[in-house]
mmCIF file of C-alpha atoms and ligand atoms in Angstrom:
data_model
loop_
_atom_site.group_PDB
_atom_site.id
_atom_site.type_symbol
_atom_site.label_atom_id
_atom_site.label_comp_id
_atom_site.label_asym_id
_atom_site.label_seq_id
_atom_site.Cartn_x
_atom_site.Cartn_y
_atom_site.Cartn_z
ATOM 1 C CA MET Q 1 105.176 114.147 76.641
ATOM 2 C CA ASP Q 2 106.584 116.357 78.697
ATOM 3 C CA LEU Q 3 107.715 114.733 82.025
ATOM 4 C CA LYS Q 4 107.641 118.585 83.893
ATOM 5 C CA ASN Q 5 105.810 118.763 86.712
ATOM 6 C CA LYS Q 6 104.318 115.327 86.571
ATOM 7 C CA GLY Q 7 105.184 111.526 87.235
ATOM 8 C CA MET Q 8 108.816 110.081 87.162
ATOM 9 C CA LEU Q 9 109.423 107.660 84.702
ATOM 10 C CA VAL Q 10 111.642 104.657 85.950
ATOM 11 C CA VAL Q 11 113.473 102.088 83.691
ATOM 12 C CA PHE Q 12 114.204 99.191 85.693
ATOM 13 C CA SER Q 13 116.478 96.599 83.684
ATOM 14 C CA GLY Q 14 118.433 93.784 84.565
ATOM 15 C CA PRO Q 15 119.417 90.436 83.010
ATOM 16 C CA SER Q 16 116.981 87.579 83.137
ATOM 17 C CA GLY Q 17 117.872 85.680 86.771
ATOM 18 C CA CYS Q 18 119.281 89.400 87.705
ATOM 19 C CA GLY Q 19 116.506 88.869 91.117
ATOM 20 C CA LYS Q 20 114.865 92.109 89.558
ATOM 21 C CA ASP Q 21 111.707 91.256 90.758
ATOM 22 C CA THR Q 22 112.058 90.166 94.127
ATOM 23 C CA VAL Q 23 113.886 93.223 94.703
ATOM 24 C CA LEU Q 24 111.180 95.311 93.152
ATOM 25 C CA ASP Q 25 108.643 92.810 96.055
ATOM 26 C CA LYS Q 26 110.921 94.251 98.393
ATOM 27 C CA ILE Q 27 110.810 97.846 97.346
ATOM 28 C CA LYS Q 28 106.787 97.469 97.368
ATOM 29 C CA GLU Q 29 107.167 95.812 101.106
ATOM 30 C CA GLN Q 30 108.905 98.898 102.227
ATOM 31 C CA GLY Q 31 105.930 100.870 101.538
ATOM 32 C CA TYR Q 32 107.183 102.134 97.926
ATOM 33 C CA VAL Q 33 104.183 102.924 95.840
ATOM 34 C CA PHE Q 34 105.059 102.076 92.032
ATOM 35 C CA ASP Q 35 102.409 102.540 89.260
ATOM 36 C CA LYS Q 36 103.507 99.389 86.684
ATOM 37 C CA THR Q 37 103.134 99.461 82.993
ATOM 38 C CA VAL Q 38 101.927 96.581 81.207
ATOM 39 C CA SER Q 39 103.911 95.448 78.661
ATOM 40 C CA VAL Q 40 102.893 93.510 75.799
ATOM 41 C CA THR Q 41 104.170 89.962 74.626
ATOM 42 C CA THR Q 42 103.970 87.425 72.271
ATOM 43 C CA ARG Q 43 105.871 84.870 74.306
ATOM 44 C CA ALA Q 44 103.939 82.107 76.230
ATOM 45 C CA MET Q 45 102.154 83.008 79.506
ATOM 46 C CA ARG Q 46 103.946 80.979 82.088
ATOM 47 C CA ASP Q 47 102.673 79.186 85.072
ATOM 48 C CA GLY Q 48 100.876 82.109 87.785
ATOM 49 C CA GLU Q 49 100.950 84.976 85.288
ATOM 50 C CA ILE Q 50 97.825 86.677 84.397
ATOM 51 C CA ASN Q 51 96.691 88.330 81.421
ATOM 52 C CA GLY Q 52 96.378 91.867 81.711
ATOM 53 C CA VAL Q 53 98.200 91.975 84.773
ATOM 54 C CA ASP Q 54 101.994 90.412 84.577
ATOM 55 C CA TYR Q 55 101.665 91.371 80.405
ATOM 56 C CA TYR Q 56 99.060 91.318 77.550
ATOM 57 C CA PHE Q 57 99.836 88.169 75.831
ATOM 58 C CA ILE Q 58 99.059 88.421 72.304
ATOM 59 C CA SER Q 59 99.904 86.832 69.045
ATOM 60 C CA LYS Q 60 102.690 87.665 66.672
ATOM 61 C CA GLU Q 61 99.949 88.874 64.157
ATOM 62 C CA GLU Q 62 98.027 91.141 66.748
ATOM 63 C CA PHE Q 63 101.596 92.734 67.321
ATOM 64 C CA LEU Q 64 102.391 93.414 64.367
ATOM 65 C CA GLU Q 65 99.072 95.169 64.011
ATOM 66 C CA LYS Q 66 99.826 97.287 66.683
ATOM 67 C CA ILE Q 67 103.518 98.406 65.363
ATOM 68 C CA LYS Q 68 101.920 99.213 62.081
ATOM 69 C CA ASN Q 69 99.391 101.251 64.350
ATOM 70 C CA ASN Q 70 102.372 103.286 66.005
ATOM 71 C CA GLU Q 71 101.159 102.380 69.349
ATOM 72 C CA PHE Q 72 104.109 101.442 70.859
ATOM 73 C CA VAL Q 73 106.227 103.717 72.580
ATOM 74 C CA GLU Q 74 109.019 101.118 71.974
ATOM 75 C CA TYR Q 75 109.285 97.256 70.794
ATOM 76 C CA THR Q 76 111.973 95.009 70.443
ATOM 77 C CA GLU Q 77 112.497 91.327 69.906
ATOM 78 C CA TYR Q 78 113.911 89.139 72.640
ATOM 79 C CA SER Q 79 114.791 85.613 73.028
ATOM 80 C CA GLY Q 80 112.591 84.985 69.728
ATOM 81 C CA ASN Q 81 109.408 86.940 71.243
ATOM 82 C CA TYR Q 82 108.001 90.602 70.500
ATOM 83 C CA TYR Q 83 107.516 92.989 73.940
ATOM 84 C CA GLY Q 84 106.737 96.438 73.260
ATOM 85 C CA THR Q 85 105.318 99.313 75.713
ATOM 86 C CA LEU Q 86 102.131 100.842 74.991
ATOM 87 C CA LYS Q 87 102.075 104.503 74.329
ATOM 88 C CA SER Q 88 98.615 104.623 76.090
ATOM 89 C CA GLU Q 89 100.229 102.466 79.078
ATOM 90 C CA ILE Q 90 102.839 105.713 79.609
ATOM 91 C CA GLU Q 91 100.677 108.355 78.819
ATOM 92 C CA ASN Q 92 97.404 107.649 81.393
ATOM 93 C CA ARG Q 93 100.303 106.765 84.111
ATOM 94 C CA VAL Q 94 102.325 109.706 83.998
ATOM 95 C CA SER Q 95 99.837 112.158 83.678
ATOM 96 C CA LYS Q 96 98.628 111.069 87.173
ATOM 97 C CA GLY Q 97 102.002 111.617 89.213
ATOM 98 C CA GLY Q 98 103.772 109.159 90.939
ATOM 99 C CA CYS Q 99 106.155 107.037 90.146
ATOM 100 C CA VAL Q 100 105.983 104.925 86.970
ATOM 101 C CA LEU Q 101 107.883 101.604 86.475
ATOM 102 C CA LEU Q 102 108.925 99.886 83.414
ATOM 103 C CA LYS Q 103 110.139 96.638 83.652
ATOM 104 C CA ILE Q 104 112.320 96.081 80.260
ATOM 105 C CA GLU Q 105 115.161 94.775 78.604
ATOM 106 C CA VAL Q 106 118.227 97.177 77.278
ATOM 107 C CA GLU Q 107 117.201 97.982 73.980
ATOM 108 C CA GLY Q 108 113.473 99.552 75.309
ATOM 109 C CA ALA Q 109 115.420 101.079 77.821
ATOM 110 C CA GLU Q 110 117.552 103.136 75.472
ATOM 111 C CA ASN Q 111 114.621 103.796 73.246
ATOM 112 C CA ILE Q 112 112.813 105.167 76.237
ATOM 113 C CA LYS Q 113 115.834 107.196 77.401
ATOM 114 C CA LYS Q 114 115.696 108.666 73.998
ATOM 115 C CA ALA Q 115 112.329 109.547 74.062
ATOM 116 C CA PHE Q 116 112.056 110.781 77.617
ATOM 117 C CA ASN Q 117 115.175 112.381 78.472
ATOM 118 C CA GLU Q 118 113.977 112.829 82.428
ATOM 119 C CA ALA Q 119 113.401 109.060 82.979
ATOM 120 C CA VAL Q 120 115.507 107.424 85.442
ATOM 121 C CA SER Q 121 117.393 103.938 84.660
ATOM 122 C CA ILE Q 122 118.729 101.998 86.901
ATOM 123 C CA PHE Q 123 120.170 98.469 85.984
ATOM 124 C CA ILE Q 124 120.626 95.776 88.417
ATOM 125 C CA PHE Q 125 123.408 93.307 88.185
ATOM 126 C CA PRO Q 126 124.192 90.066 89.232
ATOM 127 C CA PRO Q 127 127.043 89.554 91.521
ATOM 128 C CA SER Q 128 128.928 87.026 89.289
ATOM 129 C CA LYS Q 129 128.461 84.657 86.325
ATOM 130 C CA GLU Q 130 128.027 81.422 88.510
ATOM 131 C CA GLU Q 131 125.632 83.368 90.240
ATOM 132 C CA LEU Q 132 123.441 84.514 87.123
ATOM 133 C CA LYS Q 133 123.812 80.920 85.941
ATOM 134 C CA ASN Q 134 122.708 79.471 89.225
ATOM 135 C CA ARG Q 135 119.625 81.759 89.344
ATOM 136 C CA LEU Q 136 118.749 80.841 85.514
ATOM 137 C CA LEU Q 137 118.825 77.416 86.105
ATOM 138 C CA GLY Q 138 117.323 77.306 89.739
ATOM 139 C CA ARG Q 139 114.270 78.926 87.940
ATOM 140 C CA GLY Q 140 113.215 75.447 86.576
ATOM 141 C CA THR Q 141 111.082 77.414 83.584
ATOM 142 C CA GLU Q 142 113.624 77.033 81.193
ATOM 143 C CA THR Q 143 114.780 73.960 78.399
ATOM 144 C CA GLU Q 144 118.139 74.138 78.018
ATOM 145 C CA GLU Q 145 118.104 75.628 74.353
ATOM 146 C CA SER Q 146 116.074 78.343 76.304
ATOM 147 C CA PHE Q 147 118.838 78.463 79.025
ATOM 148 C CA ASN Q 148 121.614 79.043 76.513
ATOM 149 C CA ILE Q 149 120.197 81.526 74.667
ATOM 150 C CA ARG Q 150 119.171 83.540 78.341
ATOM 151 C CA TYR Q 151 122.113 83.381 79.328
ATOM 152 C CA ASN Q 152 124.069 84.858 76.157
ATOM 153 C CA THR Q 153 121.550 87.295 75.974
ATOM 154 C CA ALA Q 154 121.994 87.938 79.856
ATOM 155 C CA LEU Q 155 125.841 88.436 78.892
ATOM 156 C CA LYS Q 156 124.981 90.897 75.860
ATOM 157 C CA GLU Q 157 123.270 92.870 78.214
ATOM 158 C CA MET Q 158 125.093 93.398 81.028
ATOM 159 C CA ALA Q 159 127.425 95.177 78.487
ATOM 160 C CA LYS Q 160 125.539 97.625 78.391
ATOM 161 C CA ALA Q 161 125.217 98.523 81.908
ATOM 162 C CA PRO Q 162 126.936 102.061 81.030
ATOM 163 C CA GLN Q 163 124.358 103.226 79.489
ATOM 164 C CA TYR Q 164 122.336 103.443 82.310
ATOM 165 C CA ASP Q 165 121.945 106.217 85.205
ATOM 166 C CA TYR Q 166 122.651 103.902 88.105
ATOM 167 C CA VAL Q 167 123.738 99.995 88.450
ATOM 168 C CA VAL Q 168 122.914 98.366 91.666
ATOM 169 C CA ILE Q 169 124.518 95.259 92.015
ATOM 170 C CA ASN Q 170 122.168 92.444 93.967
ATOM 171 C CA ASP Q 171 124.078 90.283 96.355
ATOM 172 C CA ASN Q 172 121.648 90.687 98.929
ATOM 173 C CA VAL Q 173 118.260 91.478 98.058
ATOM 174 C CA ASP Q 174 117.166 93.661 101.584
ATOM 175 C CA LEU Q 175 120.563 95.841 100.590
ATOM 176 C CA CYS Q 176 119.621 96.435 96.679
ATOM 177 C CA ALA Q 177 116.829 97.597 97.192
ATOM 178 C CA GLU Q 178 117.401 99.734 100.154
ATOM 179 C CA THR Q 179 119.971 101.343 97.460
ATOM 180 C CA VAL Q 180 117.240 101.704 94.847
ATOM 181 C CA CYS Q 181 114.908 103.455 97.405
ATOM 182 C CA GLY Q 182 118.232 105.638 98.365
ATOM 183 C CA ILE Q 183 117.798 106.560 94.211
ATOM 184 C CA LEU Q 184 114.624 107.169 93.890
ATOM 185 C CA ASN Q 185 114.246 109.210 96.877
ATOM 186 C CA ALA Q 186 117.236 111.499 95.807
ATOM 187 C CA GLU Q 187 115.773 111.644 92.298
ATOM 188 C CA LYS Q 188 112.413 112.737 93.664
ATOM 189 C CA THR Q 189 114.197 115.440 95.219
ATOM 190 C CA LYS Q 190 115.771 116.960 92.390
ATOM 191 C CA TYR Q 191 115.123 120.761 91.663
ATOM 192 C CA SER Q 192 113.198 120.142 88.646
ATOM 193 C CA ARG Q 193 111.133 117.643 90.097
ATOM 194 C CA MET Q 194 110.389 119.767 93.383
ATOM 195 C CA GLN Q 195 109.900 123.370 91.386
ATOM 196 C CA THR Q 196 106.097 123.339 91.509
ATOM 197 C CA ILE Q 197 106.016 122.350 95.384
ATOM 198 C CA ILE Q 198 108.806 124.936 96.021
ATOM 199 C CA ASP Q 199 106.856 127.591 93.869
ATOM 200 C CA GLU Q 200 103.654 126.852 95.814
ATOM 201 C CA ILE Q 201 105.519 127.610 99.217
ATOM 202 C CA LEU Q 202 107.350 130.471 98.051
ATOM 203 C CA ASN Q 203 103.797 132.265 96.853
ATOM 204 C CA LYS Q 204 102.005 130.988 99.935
HETATM 205 P P1 5GP P 301 110.588 87.663 80.785
HETATM 206 O O1 5GP P 301 110.077 86.881 79.258
HETATM 207 O O2 5GP P 301 111.291 87.046 81.717
HETATM 208 O O3 5GP P 301 109.162 88.136 81.081
HETATM 209 O O4 5GP P 301 110.674 89.010 79.878
HETATM 210 C C1 5GP P 301 112.050 88.969 79.282
HETATM 211 C C2 5GP P 301 112.545 90.383 78.921
HETATM 212 O O5 5GP P 301 111.892 91.311 78.607
HETATM 213 C C3 5GP P 301 112.911 91.184 80.502
HETATM 214 O O6 5GP P 301 113.705 91.684 80.539
HETATM 215 C C4 5GP P 301 111.744 92.072 80.587
HETATM 216 O O7 5GP P 301 112.236 93.574 81.427
HETATM 217 C C5 5GP P 301 111.701 92.503 79.621
HETATM 218 N N1 5GP P 301 110.479 93.724 78.838
HETATM 219 C C6 5GP P 301 109.495 92.974 79.387
HETATM 220 N N2 5GP P 301 108.528 93.882 78.820
HETATM 221 C C7 5GP P 301 109.109 94.871 77.828
HETATM 222 C C8 5GP P 301 108.802 95.594 76.624
HETATM 223 O O8 5GP P 301 107.348 96.275 76.986
HETATM 224 N N3 5GP P 301 109.795 96.317 76.165
HETATM 225 C C9 5GP P 301 110.980 95.694 76.284
HETATM 226 N N4 5GP P 301 111.999 96.147 75.449
HETATM 227 N N5 5GP P 301 111.446 94.951 76.963
HETATM 228 C C10 5GP P 301 110.346 93.923 77.738
#
């Protein structure tokens, strides 16, 4: 799909525990409107999550069927579960315009960048490893085994930061959200995204 003159596709990543959900909530509070895609996963639903809002929760068999039917633009196995972005989720939203958000891990981000060169990728980085550990433990949703898996995965993910367009350290959630908004506003005004509007002004 050609993204020219269509919405902006934003890939938002960061290790589990880096606070990316809090940053996104702050950005929304500031009035920024995202159209967030809903991913498909085989992991168990956590307390408070809603099927169809947080994820489409399906079985491994159903996931494998969707892979076979070529329904994903990208998918990956992460911490022992499958996660994937449906083609339909992106196509419907991007063609409407606006800012389409994918909150996905590093391998998926790399695949989205391959498929959509103009996608803007942002990586949220924790201020220190100690803080990352505290945040992962503070969640209270992890067993010791899943904590170790998530911590080691986080370290591996952080090593992939160089593949992103932008890296923002989440030391202070307000400042982090402000920086991300700055990036999005700047990206929106890139000539390639402004071309249609400029042509309209010139041709009036
Ligand atoms: P969680 O289980 O904590 O909700 O998500 C685990 C990781 O999977 C997070 O880094 C999240 O951003 C990522 N993730 C969620 N949906 C997708 C997806 O559709 N594709 C990929 N590649 N990663 C995803």
